Coordinates of C-alpha atoms and ligand atoms in Angstrom, one line a residue:
M22 CA -12.4 -24.1 13.8
K23 CA -10.5 -24.8 17.0
L24 CA -7.6 -22.8 18.2
I25 CA -4.2 -24.5 18.4
F26 CA -4.5 -24.4 22.2
E27 CA -7.7 -26.4 22.0
R28 CA -6.2 -29.1 20.0
G29 CA -4.1 -32.1 21.2
Q30 CA -3.6 -33.9 24.5
E31 CA -1.3 -33.5 27.5
G32 CA 2.1 -35.1 26.7
R33 CA 1.9 -35.0 22.9
R34 CA 4.8 -33.2 21.5
L35 CA 7.2 -32.4 18.8
D36 CA 10.8 -31.7 19.7
L37 CA 12.8 -30.1 17.0
L38 CA 15.6 -28.5 19.0
P39 CA 19.0 -29.1 17.5
P40 CA 21.7 -30.5 19.8
C41 CA 23.3 -28.0 22.2
D42 CA 26.5 -26.6 20.8
V43 CA 27.5 -24.3 23.6
P44 CA 28.4 -25.0 27.2
E45 CA 25.4 -25.5 29.4
V46 CA 25.0 -23.1 32.3
A47 CA 22.6 -23.8 35.1
L48 CA 20.2 -20.9 35.9
E49 CA 19.9 -19.6 39.4
E50 CA 16.6 -20.4 41.1
K51 CA 15.3 -16.8 40.8
D52 CA 15.7 -16.9 37.1
R53 CA 13.9 -20.2 36.6
R54 CA 10.4 -20.4 35.3
Q55 CA 7.9 -20.9 38.2
K56 CA 5.1 -22.5 36.1
P57 CA 5.5 -24.7 33.1
L58 CA 5.1 -22.9 29.7
D59 CA 1.5 -23.0 28.4
L60 CA 2.3 -24.4 25.0
P61 CA -0.1 -26.4 22.7
Q62 CA 0.6 -30.1 23.0
V63 CA 0.1 -31.4 19.5
T64 CA 1.8 -33.8 17.1
E65 CA 3.5 -32.6 14.0
S66 CA 0.6 -33.7 11.8
E67 CA -1.9 -31.8 14.0
L68 CA 0.3 -28.7 13.8
S69 CA 0.7 -28.9 10.1
R70 CA -3.0 -29.5 9.5
H71 CA -3.9 -26.6 11.7
Y72 CA -1.9 -24.0 9.8
T73 CA -2.8 -25.5 6.5
Q74 CA -6.5 -25.1 7.4
L75 CA -5.9 -21.5 8.5
M76 CA -4.3 -20.9 5.2
Q77 CA -7.3 -22.3 3.4
H78 CA -9.5 -19.9 5.3
T79 CA -7.8 -16.9 3.8
F80 CA -7.6 -15.4 0.4
G81 CA -4.5 -14.0 -1.4
V82 CA -3.1 -13.4 -4.8
N83 CA -2.0 -17.0 -4.9
D84 CA -5.7 -18.1 -4.6
G85 CA -7.3 -16.0 -7.2
F86 CA -8.2 -12.6 -8.8
Y87 CA -7.8 -9.8 -6.2
P88 CA -8.8 -6.5 -7.8
L89 CA -8.7 -4.4 -4.6
G90 CA -8.5 -0.8 -5.9
S91 CA -5.8 1.5 -4.5
C92 CA -4.0 -1.4 -3.0
T93 CA -2.2 -3.0 -5.9
M94 CA -2.6 -6.6 -4.9
K95 CA -0.4 -8.0 -7.6
Y96 CA 1.7 -11.1 -8.1
N97 CA 5.2 -10.5 -6.9
P98 CA 8.0 -12.7 -8.4
K99 CA 9.4 -15.2 -5.9
I100 CA 12.9 -14.4 -7.0
N101 CA 12.7 -11.2 -5.0
E102 CA 11.8 -13.2 -1.9
Y103 CA 14.8 -15.4 -2.6
A104 CA 17.1 -12.4 -2.7
A105 CA 15.7 -11.1 0.6
S106 CA 16.2 -14.5 2.2
L107 CA 20.0 -14.7 1.5
P108 CA 21.8 -14.9 4.8
G109 CA 24.0 -11.9 4.0
F110 CA 20.8 -9.8 4.0
A111 CA 18.5 -11.7 6.3
Q112 CA 20.9 -12.2 9.2
V113 CA 22.7 -8.9 9.5
H114 CA 22.4 -6.8 12.6
P115 CA 21.9 -3.0 12.3
L116 CA 24.7 -2.4 14.9
Q117 CA 27.3 -4.5 13.0
P118 CA 30.6 -2.7 12.1
R119 CA 30.3 -0.8 8.8
E120 CA 33.0 -2.9 7.1
T121 CA 30.9 -6.1 7.6
V122 CA 27.8 -4.7 6.0
E123 CA 29.1 -2.9 2.9
G124 CA 26.9 -5.0 0.7
C125 CA 23.8 -3.9 2.6
L126 CA 24.9 -0.2 2.3
E127 CA 25.3 -0.7 -1.4
V128 CA 21.8 -2.1 -1.6
L129 CA 20.5 1.1 0.0
A130 CA 22.6 3.3 -2.2
L131 CA 21.6 1.5 -5.4
A132 CA 17.9 1.3 -4.5
E133 CA 18.0 5.0 -3.8
K134 CA 19.7 5.7 -7.1
Y135 CA 17.1 3.8 -9.1
L136 CA 14.1 5.0 -7.3
C137 CA 15.3 8.6 -7.6
A138 CA 15.7 7.9 -11.3
V139 CA 12.1 6.6 -11.5
T140 CA 10.6 9.5 -9.5
G141 CA 12.9 12.4 -10.7
M142 CA 14.0 13.1 -7.1
D143 CA 17.6 13.7 -5.9
R144 CA 17.7 12.0 -2.5
M145 CA 15.6 9.4 -0.6
T146 CA 15.1 8.0 2.9
F147 CA 14.0 4.4 3.5
Q148 CA 13.1 4.9 7.1
P149 CA 9.3 5.2 6.8
A150 CA 7.6 1.9 7.3
A151 CA 4.4 2.5 5.3
G152 CA 2.8 5.0 2.9
A153 CA 1.1 7.1 5.5
H154 CA 4.3 7.1 7.5
G155 CA 6.1 8.5 4.4
E156 CA 3.4 11.2 4.0
F157 CA 4.0 12.3 7.6
T158 CA 7.8 12.3 7.0
G159 CA 7.5 14.3 3.8
L160 CA 5.3 16.9 5.4
L161 CA 7.8 17.3 8.2
L162 CA 10.4 18.1 5.5
I163 CA 8.1 20.8 4.1
K164 CA 7.5 22.1 7.6
Q165 CA 11.3 22.2 8.3
Y166 CA 11.9 24.1 5.0
H167 CA 9.4 26.9 5.9
T168 CA 10.5 27.0 9.5
L169 CA 14.2 27.4 8.7
R170 CA 13.4 30.2 6.3
G171 CA 11.5 32.0 9.1
D172 CA 8.3 31.6 7.1
E173 CA 6.3 30.3 10.0
K174 CA 2.9 31.6 8.9
R175 CA 2.6 28.8 6.4
N176 CA 0.5 26.4 8.3
E177 CA -2.0 25.1 5.6
I178 CA -1.8 22.0 3.5
L179 CA -4.2 21.9 0.6
V180 CA -5.7 18.4 0.0
P181 CA -8.1 17.8 -3.0
D182 CA -11.2 15.8 -2.1
S183 CA -10.1 13.0 -4.5
A184 CA -7.0 12.4 -2.3
H185 CA -6.3 9.1 -0.5
G186 CA -7.8 9.3 3.0
T187 CA -4.4 9.2 4.7
N188 CA -3.4 12.5 3.1
P189 CA -5.5 14.8 5.3
A190 CA -4.8 12.6 8.3
S191 CA -1.1 12.9 7.8
A192 CA -1.3 16.7 7.3
A193 CA -3.2 17.0 10.6
M194 CA -0.7 14.7 12.4
A195 CA 2.1 16.9 11.2
G196 CA 0.4 19.9 12.8
F197 CA -1.0 21.6 9.7
Q198 CA -4.5 23.0 9.0
V199 CA -6.1 20.9 6.2
V200 CA -7.8 22.8 3.5
N201 CA -10.1 20.7 1.3
I202 CA -10.0 21.5 -2.4
P203 CA -13.1 20.3 -4.3
S204 CA -13.0 18.3 -7.6
S205 CA -14.5 19.5 -10.9
P206 CA -17.3 17.2 -12.4
D207 CA -14.6 15.7 -14.6
G208 CA -12.8 14.3 -11.5
C209 CA -9.8 16.6 -11.6
V210 CA -8.8 19.4 -9.2
D211 CA -11.0 22.5 -9.5
L212 CA -8.4 25.0 -10.6
E213 CA -10.5 28.0 -9.7
A214 CA -11.0 26.7 -6.2
L215 CA -7.2 26.1 -6.0
R216 CA -6.4 29.6 -7.0
Q217 CA -8.8 30.9 -4.4
A218 CA -7.3 28.7 -1.7
V219 CA -3.6 29.5 -2.1
G220 CA -1.9 32.4 -0.3
D221 CA 0.9 33.3 2.0
D222 CA -0.3 30.7 4.6
T223 CA 0.0 27.8 2.1
A224 CA 2.7 25.4 3.2
G225 CA 2.0 23.0 0.4
L226 CA -0.3 20.8 -1.6
M227 CA -0.6 17.0 -1.4
L228 CA -1.7 15.5 -4.7
T229 CA -2.7 11.8 -5.0
N230 CA -2.0 11.0 -8.6
P231 CA -3.6 9.1 -10.2
N232 CA -6.3 10.2 -7.8
T233 CA -8.8 8.0 -6.1
V234 CA -11.2 7.9 -9.0
G235 CA -8.4 6.5 -11.1
L236 CA -7.6 9.7 -13.2
F237 CA -4.3 11.4 -14.0
D238 CA -5.0 15.0 -13.4
K239 CA -4.8 16.7 -16.8
N240 CA -3.9 20.1 -15.2
I241 CA -1.0 18.7 -13.2
L242 CA 1.5 21.2 -14.4
E243 CA -0.8 24.1 -13.8
I244 CA -1.6 22.8 -10.3
T245 CA 2.1 22.6 -9.2
R246 CA 2.8 26.1 -10.8
I247 CA -0.1 27.7 -8.9
V248 CA 1.2 26.3 -5.6
H249 CA 4.9 27.2 -6.3
Q250 CA 3.9 30.7 -7.3
A251 CA 2.2 31.1 -3.9
G252 CA 5.4 30.0 -2.1
G253 CA 4.2 26.5 -1.2
L254 CA 5.8 23.1 -2.0
N255 CA 4.2 20.2 -3.9
Y256 CA 3.9 16.7 -2.4
Y257 CA 3.2 13.7 -4.7
D258 CA 1.4 10.7 -3.1
G259 CA 3.1 8.1 -5.3
A260 CA 1.6 5.1 -3.5
N261 CA 0.0 4.1 -6.8
L262 CA 3.0 4.5 -9.0
N263 CA 2.0 1.3 -10.9
A264 CA 0.1 3.6 -13.3
V265 CA 3.0 5.8 -14.3
V266 CA 6.2 4.1 -13.3
G267 CA 8.8 4.5 -16.0
I268 CA 6.5 6.8 -18.1
V269 CA 6.4 10.1 -16.3
R270 CA 8.2 11.4 -13.2
P271 CA 6.8 13.5 -10.3
G272 CA 10.1 15.4 -10.3
D273 CA 9.5 16.6 -13.8
M274 CA 5.9 17.7 -13.0
G275 CA 6.8 20.2 -10.4
F276 CA 6.8 18.1 -7.3
D277 CA 9.4 18.6 -4.5
V278 CA 8.6 15.5 -2.3
V279 CA 7.2 12.1 -3.1
H280 CA 6.5 8.9 -1.2
L281 CA 6.4 5.4 -2.8
N282 CA 4.8 2.3 -1.4
L283 CA 7.3 -0.5 -2.0
H284 CA 4.6 -2.8 -0.8
K285 CA 2.4 -1.9 -3.7
T286 CA 4.5 -1.1 -6.7
F287 CA 7.9 -2.6 -5.9
S288 CA 7.3 -6.2 -5.1
T289 CA 6.5 -6.8 -1.5
P290 CA 3.3 -8.7 -0.9
H291 CA 0.8 -6.3 0.5
G292 CA -2.2 -7.0 2.7
G293 CA -0.8 -9.2 5.4
G294 CA -0.1 -6.4 7.8
G295 CA 3.5 -5.8 6.9
P296 CA 6.3 -5.3 6.9
G297 CA 6.0 -2.4 4.4
S298 CA 8.1 0.5 3.3
G299 CA 7.2 4.0 2.3
P300 CA 10.4 5.7 1.2
V301 CA 10.4 9.5 0.7
G302 CA 12.2 11.2 -2.1
C303 CA 13.0 14.8 -2.3
K304 CA 14.7 17.5 -4.4
D305 CA 18.2 18.6 -3.4
F306 CA 17.1 21.7 -1.5
L307 CA 15.2 19.5 1.0
A308 CA 17.9 16.8 1.4
P309 CA 19.5 18.5 4.4
Y310 CA 16.3 17.8 6.4
L311 CA 16.0 14.1 5.7
P312 CA 15.9 11.6 8.6
G313 CA 19.3 10.3 9.3
P314 CA 21.4 8.5 8.7
V315 CA 21.5 8.4 4.9
V316 CA 24.1 6.5 2.8
D317 CA 26.7 8.6 1.0
P318 CA 26.4 7.3 -2.6
E319 CA 30.2 7.6 -3.2
T320 CA 31.8 6.4 0.0
L321 CA 28.9 4.3 1.4
D322 CA 29.5 6.1 4.7
L323 CA 26.5 6.7 6.9
V324 CA 26.0 10.5 7.2
Q325 CA 23.7 12.6 9.2
P326 CA 21.9 15.4 7.2
A327 CA 22.8 18.8 8.4
H328 CA 19.3 20.0 9.6
S329 CA 17.6 16.6 9.9
I330 CA 14.0 16.4 11.1
G331 CA 15.3 13.5 13.3
K332 CA 14.6 9.8 13.1
V333 CA 11.1 8.6 12.1
R334 CA 12.0 4.9 12.7
S335 CA 14.9 2.9 14.1
F336 CA 17.9 2.4 11.8
Y337 CA 17.3 2.2 8.1
G338 CA 13.6 1.1 7.9
N339 CA 12.5 -2.3 6.7
F340 CA 15.7 -3.2 5.0
L341 CA 14.6 -6.5 3.4
V342 CA 11.7 -4.8 1.7
V343 CA 14.3 -2.6 0.0
V344 CA 16.2 -5.7 -1.1
K345 CA 13.1 -7.0 -2.8
A346 CA 12.5 -3.7 -4.5
L347 CA 16.0 -3.6 -5.8
A348 CA 15.8 -7.2 -7.1
Y349 CA 12.5 -6.2 -8.8
L350 CA 14.1 -3.1 -10.4
L351 CA 17.1 -5.1 -11.6
T352 CA 15.1 -8.0 -13.0
L353 CA 12.7 -5.8 -14.9
G354 CA 15.2 -3.2 -16.0
E355 CA 14.7 -0.1 -18.1
E356 CA 12.5 -1.9 -20.6
G357 CA 10.4 -3.9 -18.1
I358 CA 9.5 -1.1 -15.7
P359 CA 7.4 1.0 -18.2
Q360 CA 5.7 -2.2 -19.3
V361 CA 4.3 -2.5 -15.7
A362 CA 2.6 0.8 -16.2
R363 CA 1.4 0.1 -19.7
Y364 CA -0.2 -3.2 -18.7
A365 CA -1.7 -1.9 -15.5
V366 CA -3.4 0.9 -17.5
L367 CA -4.4 -1.4 -20.4
H368 CA -6.0 -4.0 -18.0
A369 CA -8.1 -1.4 -16.1
N370 CA -9.4 0.1 -19.3
Y371 CA -10.1 -3.3 -20.8
M372 CA -12.3 -4.3 -17.8
K373 CA -13.9 -0.9 -17.7
S374 CA -14.9 -0.9 -21.3
R375 CA -16.4 -4.4 -21.0
L376 CA -18.5 -3.5 -18.0
E377 CA -19.6 0.0 -18.7
D378 CA -22.8 -1.0 -20.5
L379 CA -24.1 -2.6 -17.3
Y380 CA -22.3 -0.7 -14.5
P381 CA -22.4 3.1 -14.8
M382 CA -18.9 4.7 -14.6
P383 CA -19.2 8.2 -13.0
Y384 CA -15.9 9.2 -14.7
P385 CA -16.3 7.8 -18.2
D386 CA -12.9 9.1 -19.5
R387 CA -10.0 6.7 -20.0
C388 CA -8.7 5.6 -16.6
M389 CA -5.2 4.8 -15.3
H390 CA -4.6 1.7 -13.2
E391 CA -8.0 1.4 -11.7
F392 CA -11.6 2.5 -12.3
V393 CA -14.6 3.3 -10.1
M394 CA -18.1 2.2 -10.8
S395 CA -21.3 3.3 -9.1
L396 CA -24.0 0.8 -8.2
E397 CA -26.5 3.5 -7.2
K398 CA -28.9 2.7 -10.0
L399 CA -28.7 -1.0 -9.4
K400 CA -29.5 -0.5 -5.8
K401 CA -32.5 1.8 -6.6
E402 CA -33.9 -0.8 -9.0
T403 CA -33.2 -4.1 -7.2
G404 CA -32.2 -3.3 -3.6
V405 CA -28.9 -5.0 -4.3
S406 CA -26.0 -2.8 -2.9
A407 CA -22.3 -2.6 -3.7
L408 CA -21.7 -4.7 -0.6
D409 CA -24.1 -7.4 -1.8
V410 CA -22.3 -7.6 -5.2
A411 CA -18.9 -7.7 -3.4
K412 CA -20.1 -10.7 -1.3
G413 CA -21.4 -12.4 -4.5
L414 CA -17.9 -12.1 -6.0
L415 CA -16.6 -14.1 -3.0
D416 CA -18.8 -17.1 -4.0
N417 CA -17.1 -17.0 -7.4
G418 CA -13.6 -17.1 -6.1
I419 CA -12.9 -13.4 -6.6
H420 CA -11.8 -11.1 -3.9
P421 CA -14.1 -8.0 -3.8
P422 CA -12.9 -4.6 -5.1
T423 CA -12.5 -1.7 -2.7
M424 CA -16.0 -0.7 -1.6
Y425 CA -17.6 2.6 -0.7
F426 CA -14.4 4.4 -1.6
P427 CA -13.8 7.1 -2.7
L428 CA -16.5 8.8 -0.7
I429 CA -17.4 11.2 -3.5
V430 CA -19.0 8.3 -5.5
H431 CA -22.1 6.6 -4.1
E432 CA -22.3 2.8 -3.9
A433 CA -18.7 2.7 -5.3
L434 CA -16.7 -0.3 -6.3
M435 CA -13.1 0.5 -7.2
V436 CA -11.5 -2.2 -9.4
E437 CA -7.7 -2.5 -9.9
P438 CA -6.9 -5.6 -12.0
T439 CA -3.0 -4.9 -11.9
E440 CA -0.5 -5.7 -14.6
T441 CA 0.1 -9.2 -13.6
E442 CA -3.2 -10.8 -14.6
C443 CA -3.7 -12.5 -18.0
K444 CA -6.7 -11.8 -20.3
E445 CA -8.5 -15.1 -19.4
V446 CA -8.6 -14.2 -15.7
M447 CA -10.0 -10.7 -16.5
D448 CA -12.5 -12.2 -19.0
Q449 CA -13.7 -14.6 -16.3
A450 CA -14.1 -11.8 -13.8
I451 CA -16.0 -9.7 -16.3
E452 CA -18.4 -12.7 -16.8
V453 CA -19.0 -12.9 -13.1
F454 CA -19.7 -9.2 -12.7
R455 CA -22.2 -9.4 -15.6
R456 CA -23.9 -12.6 -14.1
L457 CA -24.2 -10.9 -10.7
H458 CA -25.8 -7.9 -12.4
Q459 CA -28.5 -10.2 -13.9
L460 CA -28.9 -12.1 -10.6
A461 CA -29.7 -8.8 -8.8
Y462 CA -32.8 -8.5 -11.0
D463 CA -33.7 -12.2 -11.0
D464 CA -33.0 -13.2 -7.3
P465 CA -31.9 -10.2 -5.2
Q466 CA -32.3 -12.3 -2.0
A467 CA -29.5 -14.6 -3.2
L468 CA -27.1 -11.7 -3.2
H469 CA -28.4 -10.2 0.1
S470 CA -27.4 -13.5 1.8
A471 CA -24.2 -14.1 -0.1
P472 CA -21.6 -15.5 0.4
A473 CA -22.7 -19.1 0.7
A474 CA -19.6 -20.9 -0.4
T475 CA -16.9 -19.4 1.9
P476 CA -15.7 -20.8 5.2
V477 CA -17.8 -18.3 7.0
G478 CA -21.0 -16.6 5.8
R479 CA -22.0 -13.0 5.9
L480 CA -20.3 -11.4 8.9
D481 CA -21.7 -8.5 11.0
E482 CA -19.0 -6.1 10.0
V483 CA -20.2 -3.2 12.1
Q484 CA -20.1 -5.4 15.2
A485 CA -16.7 -6.7 14.2
A486 CA -15.3 -3.2 13.9
R487 CA -17.0 -1.7 16.9
K488 CA -16.8 -4.5 19.4
P489 CA -13.9 -6.7 18.3
V490 CA -13.1 -9.7 20.4
L491 CA -9.4 -9.7 20.5
Q492 CA -8.5 -11.8 23.5
Y493 CA -8.9 -15.5 23.8
G494 CA -11.3 -16.4 26.5
G495 CA -11.5 -12.7 27.5
Ligands
LIG508 C1 -2.2 2.7 0.2 C2 -2.1 4.2 -0.1 C3 -1.6 5.0 1.0 C4 -1.2 4.5 2.3 O1 -0.2 3.6 2.4 P1 -0.1 2.6 3.7 O2 1.2 1.9 3.4 O3 -1.3 1.8 3.8 O4 0.1 3.6 4.9 C5 -1.5 6.4 0.7 N1 -1.9 6.9 -0.5 C6 -2.4 6.1 -1.5 C7 -2.8 6.7 -2.8 C8 -2.5 4.7 -1.3 O5 -3.0 4.0 -2.3

C-alpha cells in the first residue's frame, strides 16, 4: 500500500479552511516559511480512500472477536464517547479560571467518589496516564510513608512470579529491590515462601489479582495479613478489575493502595496507543502523599496534599478518559457494575470448559475473567506452536489471544473473552479453536504458513522488533 505522500499529483488539492473571521496580519519576512510545506497533494476521494484502506488493514473490537488476555479488549458503549466529546469537556483548558470549569471539577470529584466506592479506598489521583504509571505512583506513596516515619531500611518490594510484568519493572523504577515470590502448583502465592521473605526490610507487596494465570488468590486475606504484620504495605494491581468489580473490594481485603486501568475496565478503547488512565486510590493515611492537586470533594477547590510526592504528570491526567469512566459508571449503576464481573467470569469459564478436552489447562480450577492454556503437548505431537495457532485464528477473523505469557506456562495462550460478547460469538470461536487443533494433526504446514487471508502474511516479528524501520525513506 502506498503512503499518502506517494499518492496524488502536484496541484491537486482540497481546501477546507473556513473564511477568516479575525483581522489579517502580515508576517514579517523572517517569520515567513522559506520553502513550501511538503503536504500530500490529493483529492478528497483519494484522501478518504487512503484512510479507509488503512482502517481495513487493522483489527479492532468493531471487526470481530478480540480475546487478548490481560488486556480487556471489550466493546465500549458509544454514549461514553459522546459524553467526552461535549464541548464543555472537550474544549476546556487546564489553566482556565476555576469558576469556568466547576463542572469538570465535579466530574473529577464524582469519579473519585464512585471509584473509591468500587475499590474500598478513601482518596484517588487521576494523574497517572497508564497502568504502569499508576504502579510507579503507588509505590512512591509507599516509599514516602516509610521515609517520613524514618523507616528507611524498608527497600524491598515482594512480587509474586504470577504478577503482571510491569510490577517488578515499576518497583525497580521506584528504587526498590525486587524480591520474587514463587507460586504454588495451584497457581496461588506460596505462603511459606512469603513468610520466609518478609522482614524489617519489606516495604510492601504488589499483588496482581486475579493473577496472570486468571486465578483469584484464595489466600488473599492471609497474604495481606503476613505483609502488614511485617510492617509492609499492600499494593493491589487492579488493572483487571473486570473480574471482581462490584463484587469484592481491594480495600476490604487488606490493601492500602490500588491502581485501576480506566482503559481496560472503565470504557476507554484500549490498544490504540492511548490516551489511557491509571488512577491510584489509597487509604486515608496515605492521602497526604498523593500527587497534587486533588479536588476537595466538598468545596471543589484544588488543594495540594501536605506531603505530596509531587506531580507525576501535568495537570489532572487524561481528563476525557475520566469523563468516559464516569459516564460508564452512571449508565451501568449499582446493578450493572457487578453484572460486568459476573459475565466476564462466566464467559471465560464457558470457553474454558468447552476447550479443555483438547487444549490442556495447566490450572484446571475455575478461572476468573481469563484462562491460560498450554499448547506444549500439541507442539510435541505435531510441531504446531502457540504462535502457529494464533496465526491460524487470524485467517478466521479472530484476533489472537495473548501469547507466551505468563512466562510460567510453556506455549501459553491466554484467552479473555470479556463480558460484552454474546454466546454465538464465543461458540464460533470455540469451533475455530477446535478445527485448528484438528488441522494441526492433518496439515501442520498450513498452520506454519498461516495467515493466508490477511492483508499481509506471516511477518518476521523478531526482525520487526529488533530492527524496526521507523523513518520514511530513512
Ligand atoms: C495492562 C496491565 C498493566 C499495565 O497497564 P498499562 O496501561 O499497559 O501500563 C498492569 N497490570 C496488569 C495486571 C495489566 O493487565
